[in-house]
């Protein structure tokens, strides 16, 4: 660039402005949960889990057709009786619903049991024994029906009113088996209660407002404020993030409110699949996910796979990446779906399909067994 100056030696104002602008710091990158980057890094470095491209492409077509046929949308979320919703018993206001969604996703982990269907943990509610994730939703509804303010963070921090015994009562089972990790669940409630009462006037809606209708900002705020949502590990020398419960919390708000009100998140497409133990199971049954013989045998034998182990991280990361490839393939083959085909709806569909597959008598490998508060 030629250095230009007037006869009196003053540097041309426009040139100065250009020089100053060129030295201005670059704009900060947009907020990013780094979950998709983590999944790609894990996939690139996995030796015990691989993806089968042909099966993934075939699954994409099958899933697209099924979702189209069922008109799968955010409405499907509200159609589940046990999900909170304005107007349902115990939920007068939108704030009541947000408080319940927060509690459900604060505790939305590790329901699996090594016992048989009859002996496994279950919650009796309106005449039906609910197991797994639905047992949590049923226990919350049952507590509210009994006049227990279980969705109030002020209760969670009150160690006299909300004792471990009371938690045992609220989450009581129809069988001998207690809800898994009950003490850990109480600790999650204590921590979340302290943060919400001290910083957010006891209401999660105030965190939603602070995140300014950004799904990514809300995920990042939740993992910043609550250690029990900070679902991250180290793999092959890098920090990898999954943020499963933080992401599903935002996704459930988006679905529950049909992308309006407290569910308004224009950047919902930035969320990934939620790395739990059901989605890998159905991806494996579709032939998309392949396991090394050692890992497949461990899963088949229902052996415990430690949280944070290389096997577990590869299962979670490759599953997230597989769903991303399915999403891209669907958009490539059906451009008309556009942004409407996001990882959240794909995930919800896959979870419901996994549960239907289980109800029909399973088929395929059992899901992997990792006991943790992350999923
Ligand atoms: N990736 C993903 N994981 C999900 C869900 C849900 C429920 N979401 C509802 C909301 C909208 C959908 O339509 C669903 O009806 C629970 N989970 C996880 O599964 C495990 C529980 O399994 P099981 O023990 O068999 O109930 C446990 O780790 C739990 O955290 C999901 O949607 N996606």
Short mmCIF file of C-alpha atoms and ligand atoms in Angstrom, two decimals, residues 72 76-77 80 83 108-112 120 131-134 244-245 248 252 255 273-279 347-349 351-352 355 358 367 374-375, ligand 1:
data_model
loop_
_atom_site.label_atom_id
_atom_site.label_comp_id
_atom_site.label_asym_id
_atom_site.label_seq_id
_atom_site.Cartn_x
_atom_site.Cartn_y
_atom_site.Cartn_z
CA UNK A 72 -43.23 -35.54 12.80
CA UNK A 76 -45.21 -34.65 18.79
CA UNK A 77 -43.47 -33.64 22.02
CA UNK A 80 -46.96 -37.31 25.09
CA UNK A 83 -44.97 -34.20 29.32
CA UNK A 108 -32.89 -36.88 32.72
CA UNK A 109 -30.21 -39.57 33.05
CA UNK A 110 -29.38 -43.21 33.70
CA UNK A 111 -32.70 -45.00 34.09
CA UNK A 112 -31.45 -48.31 32.75
CA UNK A 120 -36.73 -52.97 37.21
CA UNK A 131 -40.16 -47.08 33.36
CA UNK A 132 -37.08 -45.30 31.99
CA UNK A 133 -37.39 -41.63 31.10
CA UNK A 134 -41.17 -41.80 31.48
CA UNK A 244 -26.37 -33.85 26.29
CA UNK A 245 -28.72 -32.65 29.06
CA UNK A 248 -32.00 -31.56 25.37
CA UNK A 252 -37.45 -29.67 25.04
CA UNK A 255 -40.58 -28.39 21.27
CA UNK A 273 -28.22 -35.08 18.60
CA UNK A 274 -28.23 -35.74 22.37
CA UNK A 275 -25.64 -38.43 23.11
CA UNK A 276 -27.57 -40.84 25.33
CA UNK A 277 -27.76 -44.65 25.34
CA UNK A 278 -30.81 -45.08 23.11
CA UNK A 279 -29.73 -43.36 19.88
CA UNK A 347 -33.06 -37.12 17.56
CA UNK A 348 -36.57 -37.01 19.00
CA UNK A 349 -37.78 -39.23 16.16
CA UNK A 351 -35.54 -41.87 20.40
CA UNK A 352 -39.25 -42.55 19.91
CA UNK A 355 -38.68 -47.06 22.26
CA UNK A 358 -37.97 -51.99 22.27
CA UNK A 367 -27.85 -50.48 24.53
CA UNK A 374 -24.51 -37.12 31.98
CA UNK A 375 -27.23 -39.12 30.15
N1 LIG B 1 -31.22 -38.60 22.59
C1 LIG B 1 -32.31 -38.61 23.34
N2 LIG B 1 -32.25 -39.16 24.56
C2 LIG B 1 -33.39 -39.14 25.30
C3 LIG B 1 -34.60 -38.60 24.86
C4 LIG B 1 -35.53 -38.77 25.91
C5 LIG B 1 -36.96 -38.43 25.94
N3 LIG B 1 -37.27 -37.32 25.11
C6 LIG B 1 -38.66 -37.17 24.78
C7 LIG B 1 -38.89 -35.83 24.26
C8 LIG B 1 -39.15 -35.82 22.97
C9 LIG B 1 -39.08 -37.15 22.43
O1 LIG B 1 -40.22 -37.36 21.64
C10 LIG B 1 -39.07 -38.05 23.64
O2 LIG B 1 -40.38 -38.48 23.87
C11 LIG B 1 -34.85 -39.41 26.94
N4 LIG B 1 -33.59 -39.62 26.53
C12 LIG B 1 -32.50 -40.34 27.19
O3 LIG B 1 -32.71 -41.72 26.92
C13 LIG B 1 -32.38 -42.47 28.09
C14 LIG B 1 -33.67 -42.99 28.65
O4 LIG B 1 -34.04 -44.10 27.87
P1 LIG B 1 -35.08 -45.14 28.53
O5 LIG B 1 -34.39 -45.69 29.77
O6 LIG B 1 -35.33 -46.17 27.46
O7 LIG B 1 -36.33 -44.33 28.86
C15 LIG B 1 -31.73 -41.51 29.05
O8 LIG B 1 -30.35 -41.38 28.75
C16 LIG B 1 -32.43 -40.21 28.69
O9 LIG B 1 -31.65 -39.07 29.04
C17 LIG B 1 -34.63 -38.02 23.55
O10 LIG B 1 -35.65 -37.51 23.06
N5 LIG B 1 -33.46 -38.05 22.85
#
